[in-house]
Short mmCIF file of C-alpha atoms and ligand atoms in Angstrom, two decimals:
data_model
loop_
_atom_site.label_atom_id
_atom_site.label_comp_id
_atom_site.label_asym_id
_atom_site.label_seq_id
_atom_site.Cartn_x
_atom_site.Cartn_y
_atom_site.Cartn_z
CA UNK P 1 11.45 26.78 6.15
CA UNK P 2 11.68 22.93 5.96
CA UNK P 3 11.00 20.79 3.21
CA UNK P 4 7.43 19.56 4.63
CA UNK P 5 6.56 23.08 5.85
CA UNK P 6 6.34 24.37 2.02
CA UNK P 7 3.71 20.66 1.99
CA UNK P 8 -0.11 21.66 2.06
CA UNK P 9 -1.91 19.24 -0.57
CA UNK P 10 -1.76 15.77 -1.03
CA UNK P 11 -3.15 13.69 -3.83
CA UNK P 12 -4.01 10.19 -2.61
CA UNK P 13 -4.11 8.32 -6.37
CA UNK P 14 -6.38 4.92 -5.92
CA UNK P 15 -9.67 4.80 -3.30
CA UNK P 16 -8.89 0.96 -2.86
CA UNK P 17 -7.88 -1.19 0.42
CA UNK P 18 -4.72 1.17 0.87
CA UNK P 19 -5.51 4.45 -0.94
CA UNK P 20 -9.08 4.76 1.08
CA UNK P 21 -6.33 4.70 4.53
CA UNK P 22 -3.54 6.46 3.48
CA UNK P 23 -6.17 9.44 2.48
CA UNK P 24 -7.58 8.90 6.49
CA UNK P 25 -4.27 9.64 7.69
CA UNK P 26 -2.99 12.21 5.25
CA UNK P 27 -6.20 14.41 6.12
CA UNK P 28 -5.48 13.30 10.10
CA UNK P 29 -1.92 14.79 9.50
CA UNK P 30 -3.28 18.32 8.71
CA UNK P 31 -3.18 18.31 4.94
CA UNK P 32 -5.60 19.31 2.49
CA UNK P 33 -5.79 15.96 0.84
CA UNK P 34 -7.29 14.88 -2.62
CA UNK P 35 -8.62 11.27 -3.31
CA UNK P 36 -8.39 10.33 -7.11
CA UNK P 37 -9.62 7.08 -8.53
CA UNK P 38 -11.11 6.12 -12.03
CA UNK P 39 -14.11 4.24 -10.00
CA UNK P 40 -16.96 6.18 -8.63
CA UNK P 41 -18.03 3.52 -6.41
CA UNK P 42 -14.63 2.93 -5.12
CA UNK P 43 -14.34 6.32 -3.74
CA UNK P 44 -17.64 6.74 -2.68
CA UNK P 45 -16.55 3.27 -0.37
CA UNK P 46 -13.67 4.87 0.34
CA UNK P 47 -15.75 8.07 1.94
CA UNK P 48 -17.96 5.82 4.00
CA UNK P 49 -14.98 3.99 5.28
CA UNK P 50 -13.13 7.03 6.15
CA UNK P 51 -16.16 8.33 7.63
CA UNK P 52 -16.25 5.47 9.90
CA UNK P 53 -12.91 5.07 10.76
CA UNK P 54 -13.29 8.49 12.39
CA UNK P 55 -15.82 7.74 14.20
CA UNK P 56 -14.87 5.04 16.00
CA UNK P 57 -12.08 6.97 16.54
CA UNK P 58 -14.48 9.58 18.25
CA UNK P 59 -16.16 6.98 20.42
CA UNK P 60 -12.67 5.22 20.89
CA UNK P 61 -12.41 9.52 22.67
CA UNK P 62 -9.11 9.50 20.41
CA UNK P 63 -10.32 12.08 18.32
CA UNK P 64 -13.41 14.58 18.82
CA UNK P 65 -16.41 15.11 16.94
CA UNK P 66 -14.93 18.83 16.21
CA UNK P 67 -11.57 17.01 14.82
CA UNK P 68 -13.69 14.48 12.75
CA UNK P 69 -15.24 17.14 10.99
CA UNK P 70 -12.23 19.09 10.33
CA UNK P 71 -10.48 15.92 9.28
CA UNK P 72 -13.58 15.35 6.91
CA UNK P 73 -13.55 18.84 5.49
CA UNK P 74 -9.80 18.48 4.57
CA UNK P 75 -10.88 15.48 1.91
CA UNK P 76 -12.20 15.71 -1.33
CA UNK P 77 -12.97 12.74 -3.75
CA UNK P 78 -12.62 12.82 -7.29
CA UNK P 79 -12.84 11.09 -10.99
CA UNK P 80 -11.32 13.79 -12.62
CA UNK P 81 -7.20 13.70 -13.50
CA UNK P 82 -7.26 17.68 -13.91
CA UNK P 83 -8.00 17.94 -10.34
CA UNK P 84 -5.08 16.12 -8.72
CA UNK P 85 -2.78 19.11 -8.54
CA UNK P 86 -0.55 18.67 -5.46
CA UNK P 87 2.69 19.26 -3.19
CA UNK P 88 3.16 15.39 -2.99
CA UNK P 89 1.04 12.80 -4.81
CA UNK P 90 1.14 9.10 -3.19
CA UNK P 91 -0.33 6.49 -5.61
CA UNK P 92 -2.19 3.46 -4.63
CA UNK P 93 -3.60 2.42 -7.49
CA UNK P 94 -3.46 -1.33 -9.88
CA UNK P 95 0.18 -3.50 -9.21
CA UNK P 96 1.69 -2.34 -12.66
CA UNK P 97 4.47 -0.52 -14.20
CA UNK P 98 3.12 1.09 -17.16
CA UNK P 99 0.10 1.93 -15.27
CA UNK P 100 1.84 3.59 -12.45
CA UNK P 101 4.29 5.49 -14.92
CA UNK P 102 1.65 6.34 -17.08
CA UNK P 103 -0.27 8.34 -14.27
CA UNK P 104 2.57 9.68 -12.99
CA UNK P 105 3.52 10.77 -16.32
CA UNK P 106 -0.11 12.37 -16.77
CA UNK P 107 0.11 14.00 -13.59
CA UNK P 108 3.32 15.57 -13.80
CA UNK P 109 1.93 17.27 -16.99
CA UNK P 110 -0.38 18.81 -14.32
CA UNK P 111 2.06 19.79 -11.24
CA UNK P 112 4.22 21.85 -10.99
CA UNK P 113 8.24 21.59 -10.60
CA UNK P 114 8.39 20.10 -7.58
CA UNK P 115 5.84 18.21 -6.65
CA UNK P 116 6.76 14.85 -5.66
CA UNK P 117 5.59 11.13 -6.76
CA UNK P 118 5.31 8.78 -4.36
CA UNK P 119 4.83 5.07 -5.05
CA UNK P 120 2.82 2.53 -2.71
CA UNK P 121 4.10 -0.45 -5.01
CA UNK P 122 4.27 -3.71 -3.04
CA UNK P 123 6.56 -4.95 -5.22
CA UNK P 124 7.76 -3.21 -8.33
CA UNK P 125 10.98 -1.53 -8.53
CA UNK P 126 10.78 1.91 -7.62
CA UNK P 127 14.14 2.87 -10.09
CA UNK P 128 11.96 1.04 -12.91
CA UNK P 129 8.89 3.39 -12.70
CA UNK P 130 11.18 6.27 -12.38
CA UNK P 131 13.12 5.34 -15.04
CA UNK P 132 9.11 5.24 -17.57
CA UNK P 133 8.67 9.07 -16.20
CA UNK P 134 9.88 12.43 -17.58
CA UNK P 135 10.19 12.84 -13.45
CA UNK P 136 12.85 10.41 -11.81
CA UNK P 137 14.55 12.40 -9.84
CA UNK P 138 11.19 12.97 -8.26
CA UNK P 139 9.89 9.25 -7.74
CA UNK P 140 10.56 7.42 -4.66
CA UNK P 141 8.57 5.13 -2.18
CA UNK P 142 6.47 5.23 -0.10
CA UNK P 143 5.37 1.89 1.11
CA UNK P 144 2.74 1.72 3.42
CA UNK P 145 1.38 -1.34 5.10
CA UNK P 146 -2.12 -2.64 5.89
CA UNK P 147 -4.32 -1.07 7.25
CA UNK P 148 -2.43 2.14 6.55
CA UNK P 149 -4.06 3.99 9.39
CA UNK P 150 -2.65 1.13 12.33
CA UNK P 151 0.78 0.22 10.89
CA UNK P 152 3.41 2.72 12.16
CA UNK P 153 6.12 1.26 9.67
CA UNK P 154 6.42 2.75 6.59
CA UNK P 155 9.44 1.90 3.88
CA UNK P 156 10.81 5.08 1.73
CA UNK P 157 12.47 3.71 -1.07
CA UNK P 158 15.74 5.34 -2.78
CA UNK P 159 15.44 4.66 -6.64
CA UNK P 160 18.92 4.98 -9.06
CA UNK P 161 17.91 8.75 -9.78
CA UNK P 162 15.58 10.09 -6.77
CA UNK P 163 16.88 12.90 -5.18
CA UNK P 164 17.86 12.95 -1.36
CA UNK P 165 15.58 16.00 -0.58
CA UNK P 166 12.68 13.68 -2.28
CA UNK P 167 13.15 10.47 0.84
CA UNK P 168 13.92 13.21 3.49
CA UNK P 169 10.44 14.98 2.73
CA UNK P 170 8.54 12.10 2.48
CA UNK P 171 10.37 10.72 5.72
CA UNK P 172 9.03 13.73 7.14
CA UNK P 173 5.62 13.14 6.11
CA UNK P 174 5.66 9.74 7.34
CA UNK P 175 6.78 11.07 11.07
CA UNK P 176 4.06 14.05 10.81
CA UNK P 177 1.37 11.03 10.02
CA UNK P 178 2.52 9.63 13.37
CA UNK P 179 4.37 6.63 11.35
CA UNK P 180 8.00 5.19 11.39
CA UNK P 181 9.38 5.84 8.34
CA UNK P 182 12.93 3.51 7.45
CA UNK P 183 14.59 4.67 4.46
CA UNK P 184 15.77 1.78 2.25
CA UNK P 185 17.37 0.97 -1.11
CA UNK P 186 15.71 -0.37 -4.14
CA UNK P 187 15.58 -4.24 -3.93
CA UNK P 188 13.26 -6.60 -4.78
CA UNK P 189 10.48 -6.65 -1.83
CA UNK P 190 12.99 -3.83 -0.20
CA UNK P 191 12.97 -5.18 3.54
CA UNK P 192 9.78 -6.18 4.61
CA UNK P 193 8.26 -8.16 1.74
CA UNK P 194 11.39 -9.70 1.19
CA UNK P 195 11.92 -11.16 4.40
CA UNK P 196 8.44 -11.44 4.63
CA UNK P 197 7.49 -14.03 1.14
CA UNK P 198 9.10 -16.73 3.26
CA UNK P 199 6.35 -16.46 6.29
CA UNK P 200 3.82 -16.64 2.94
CA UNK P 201 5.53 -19.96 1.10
CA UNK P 202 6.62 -22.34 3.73
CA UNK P 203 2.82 -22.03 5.25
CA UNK P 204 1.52 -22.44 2.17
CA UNK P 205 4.22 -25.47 0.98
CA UNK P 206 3.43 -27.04 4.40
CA UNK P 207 -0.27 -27.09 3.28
CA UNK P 208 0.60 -28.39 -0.16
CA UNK P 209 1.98 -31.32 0.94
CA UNK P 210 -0.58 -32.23 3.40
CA UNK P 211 1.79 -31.69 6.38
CA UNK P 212 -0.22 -29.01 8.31
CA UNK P 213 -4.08 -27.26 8.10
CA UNK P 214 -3.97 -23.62 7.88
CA UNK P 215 -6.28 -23.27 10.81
CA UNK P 216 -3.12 -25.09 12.91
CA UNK P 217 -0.47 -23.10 11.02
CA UNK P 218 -2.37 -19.80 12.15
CA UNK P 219 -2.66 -21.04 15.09
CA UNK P 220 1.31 -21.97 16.46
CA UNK P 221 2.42 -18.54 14.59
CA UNK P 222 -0.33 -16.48 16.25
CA UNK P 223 0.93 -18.26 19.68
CA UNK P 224 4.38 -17.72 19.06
CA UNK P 225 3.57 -14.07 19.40
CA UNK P 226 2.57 -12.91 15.71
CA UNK P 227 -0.48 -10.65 15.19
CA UNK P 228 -1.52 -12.78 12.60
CA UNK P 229 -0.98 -16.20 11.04
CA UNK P 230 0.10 -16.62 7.40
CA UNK P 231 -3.16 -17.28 5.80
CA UNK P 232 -5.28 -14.51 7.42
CA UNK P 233 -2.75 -12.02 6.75
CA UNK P 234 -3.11 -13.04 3.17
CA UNK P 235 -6.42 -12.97 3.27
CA UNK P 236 -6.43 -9.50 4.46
CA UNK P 237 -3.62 -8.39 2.14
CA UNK P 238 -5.33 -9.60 -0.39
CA UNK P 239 -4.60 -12.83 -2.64
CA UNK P 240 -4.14 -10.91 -6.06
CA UNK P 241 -1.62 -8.20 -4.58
CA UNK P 242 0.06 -11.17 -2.24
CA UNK P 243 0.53 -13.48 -5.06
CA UNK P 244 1.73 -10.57 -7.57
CA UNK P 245 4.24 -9.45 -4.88
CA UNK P 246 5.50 -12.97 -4.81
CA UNK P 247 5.72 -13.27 -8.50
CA UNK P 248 7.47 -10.01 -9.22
CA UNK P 249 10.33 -11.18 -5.94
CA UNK P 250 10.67 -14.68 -8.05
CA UNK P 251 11.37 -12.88 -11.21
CA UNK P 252 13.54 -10.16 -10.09
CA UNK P 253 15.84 -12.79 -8.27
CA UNK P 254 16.40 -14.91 -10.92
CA UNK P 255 13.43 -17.72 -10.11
CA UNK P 256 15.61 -19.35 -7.08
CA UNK P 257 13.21 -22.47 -6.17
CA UNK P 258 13.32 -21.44 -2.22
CA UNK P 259 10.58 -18.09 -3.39
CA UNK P 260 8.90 -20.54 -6.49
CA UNK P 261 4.99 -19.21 -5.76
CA UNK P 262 2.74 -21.23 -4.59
CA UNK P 263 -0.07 -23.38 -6.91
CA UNK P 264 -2.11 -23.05 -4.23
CA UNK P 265 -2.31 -19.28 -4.21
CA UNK P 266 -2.66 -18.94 -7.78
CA UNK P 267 -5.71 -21.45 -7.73
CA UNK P 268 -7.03 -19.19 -5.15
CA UNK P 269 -6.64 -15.99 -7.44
CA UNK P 270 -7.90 -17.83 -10.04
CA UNK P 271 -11.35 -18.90 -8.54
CA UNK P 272 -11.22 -15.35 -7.58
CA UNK P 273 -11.22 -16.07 -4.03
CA UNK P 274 -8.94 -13.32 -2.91
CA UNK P 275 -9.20 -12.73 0.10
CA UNK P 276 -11.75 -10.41 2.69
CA UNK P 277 -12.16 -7.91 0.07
CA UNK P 278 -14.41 -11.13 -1.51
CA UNK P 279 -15.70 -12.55 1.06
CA UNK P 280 -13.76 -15.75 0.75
CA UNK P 281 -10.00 -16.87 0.66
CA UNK P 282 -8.74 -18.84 2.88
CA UNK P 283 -11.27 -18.31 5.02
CA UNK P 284 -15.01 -17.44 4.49
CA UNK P 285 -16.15 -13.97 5.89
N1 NAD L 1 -3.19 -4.58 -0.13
C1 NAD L 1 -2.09 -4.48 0.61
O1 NAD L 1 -1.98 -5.09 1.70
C2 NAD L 1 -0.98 -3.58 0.17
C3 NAD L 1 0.02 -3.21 1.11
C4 NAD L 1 1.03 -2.33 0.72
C5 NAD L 1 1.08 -1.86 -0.59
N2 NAD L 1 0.11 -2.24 -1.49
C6 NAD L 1 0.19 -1.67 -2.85
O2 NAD L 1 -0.74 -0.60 -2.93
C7 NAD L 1 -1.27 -0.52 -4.26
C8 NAD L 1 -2.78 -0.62 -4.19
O3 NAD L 1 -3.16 -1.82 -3.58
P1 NAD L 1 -4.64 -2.03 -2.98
O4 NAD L 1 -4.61 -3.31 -2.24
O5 NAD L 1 -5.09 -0.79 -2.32
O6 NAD L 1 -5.47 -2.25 -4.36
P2 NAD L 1 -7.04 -2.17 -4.59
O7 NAD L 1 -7.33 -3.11 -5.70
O8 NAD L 1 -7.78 -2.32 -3.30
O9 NAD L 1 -7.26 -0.64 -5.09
C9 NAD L 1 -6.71 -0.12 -6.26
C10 NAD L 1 -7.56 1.07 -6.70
O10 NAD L 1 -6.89 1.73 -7.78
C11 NAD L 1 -7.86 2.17 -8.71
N3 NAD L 1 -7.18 2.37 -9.99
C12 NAD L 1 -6.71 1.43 -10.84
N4 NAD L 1 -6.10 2.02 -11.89
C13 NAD L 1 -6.19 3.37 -11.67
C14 NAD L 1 -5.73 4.52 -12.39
N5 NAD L 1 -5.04 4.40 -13.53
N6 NAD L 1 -5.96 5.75 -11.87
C15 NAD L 1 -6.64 5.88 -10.70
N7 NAD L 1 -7.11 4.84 -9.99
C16 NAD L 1 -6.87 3.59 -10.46
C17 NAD L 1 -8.91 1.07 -8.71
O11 NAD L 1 -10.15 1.55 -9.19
C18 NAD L 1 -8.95 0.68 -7.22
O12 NAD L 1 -9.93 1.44 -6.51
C19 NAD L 1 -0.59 -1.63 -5.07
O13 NAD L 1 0.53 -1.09 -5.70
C20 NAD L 1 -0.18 -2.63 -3.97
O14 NAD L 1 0.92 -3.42 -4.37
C21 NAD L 1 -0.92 -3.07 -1.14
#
């Protein structure tokens, strides 16, 4: 029996902008998946989104009605900690370290032996939430990208002290949800956030200094063959996760001047303007 065969229950931790999609696609994959958040109202957003996700996908003829509804029946939503017992639990929840470990630490108290924890940090480094659980050799990433249920890439990160069978099960889970998985050490941003802050600061240093209008920016990067310019693809990220993601790269690397975040962002997160999931960022929507 494989590793993912012995997989039937999922625990999606966090109903937010990536928890509410990587629950679509868990329950899409086949597995009895559980949605946990602390919010009521986030996960009873998250059930109308999922709902229609699905069908669009049924009048997209992807999916059938008959598949919806099995899809739907696979998904439960819940408040309540004591209830997230699973095979593999994938958090999604607030950017933070002692949050993360905490819940991981709360849930392993729960599990059994080998369930595994799977991180969808941005950001953070996957050895250092580890390292805050009584479960290391058990943590690893899991880094989805946005929106979860379109983005085929997803990163598995290696911490210090997860075990091998840990990445090659969740690699398998990724391929079973349809995505690309690429297995990748523990580094500040790992791959794609890494390569990807630079996309995020020269737009934005451009705009600082009066050189360039994001409308313009988005524009030559969207014709140059990107899906998306810089500033709607933060405003879709959104601005508080973007701008933590940038801090935490800074920080790890020593605060080198060439990743220095931008005062422009943080105004924006100040104001509160963060992005689609406010209405406003960049843009207004
Ligand atoms: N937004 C993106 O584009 C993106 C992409 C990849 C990875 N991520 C990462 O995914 C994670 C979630 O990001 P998001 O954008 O979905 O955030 P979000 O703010 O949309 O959602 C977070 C959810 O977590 C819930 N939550 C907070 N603390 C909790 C706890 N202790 N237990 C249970 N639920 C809790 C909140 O109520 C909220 O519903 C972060 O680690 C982020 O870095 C985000």
């Amino acid at each position: 029996m494989s590793a993912l065969e012995k997989i039937k229950t999922i625990c999606v931790c966090g109903a937010g902008t990536m928890g509410s999609g990587i629950a679509q696609i868990a329950a899409q994959a086949g597995f009895k998946t559980i949605q946990f958040d602390v919010n009521e109202t986030m996960l009873e957003k998250s059930k109308t989104s999922i709902t229609a996700s699905l069908q669009k996908l049924v009048e997209k003829e992807k999916i059938t009605e008959a598949e919806k509804n099995i899809t739907l029946a696979r998904l439960s939503f819940t408040n309540i900690t004591e209830a997230c017992k699973a095979d593999i639990i994938i958090e999604a929840i607030v950017e933070n370290k002692e949050i993360k470990a905490a819940l991981f630490n709360k849930l392993a108290s729960i599990n059994n032996a080998e369930t595994i924890f799977a991180t969808n940090t941005s950001s953070i480094s996957v050895s250092e939430i580890a390292a805050s659980t009584i479960v290391s050799p058990r943590v690893a990433g899991m880094h989805f990208f946005n929106p979860a249920p379109l983005m085929k890439l997803v990163e598995i990160v290696r911490g210090k002290s997860t075990n091998e069978s840990v990445t090659e099960t969740l690699a398998a889970l990724a391929k079973q949800m349809g995505k690309t998985p690429v297995i990748c050490k523990d580094a500040p941003g790992f791959i794609v956030n890494r390569v990807a802050r630079h996309y995020y600061l020269e737009a934005m240093f451009l705009v600082e200094k009066g050189l360039c209008t994001i409308e313009d920016i988005d524009a030559v990067m969207e014709a140059t063959g990107f899906k998306m310019g810089p500033f709607k693809l933060m405003d879709l990220i959104g601005m508080d996760i973007n701008y933590s993601v940038s801090n935490i790269v800074w920080n790890a690397l020593g605060k080198p001047e060439r990743l220095h975040p931008s005062p422009i962002q943080k105004d924006k997160v100040d104001k509160g303007a963060l992005g689609r999931k406010t209405g406003k960022g960049f843009y207004k929507y």
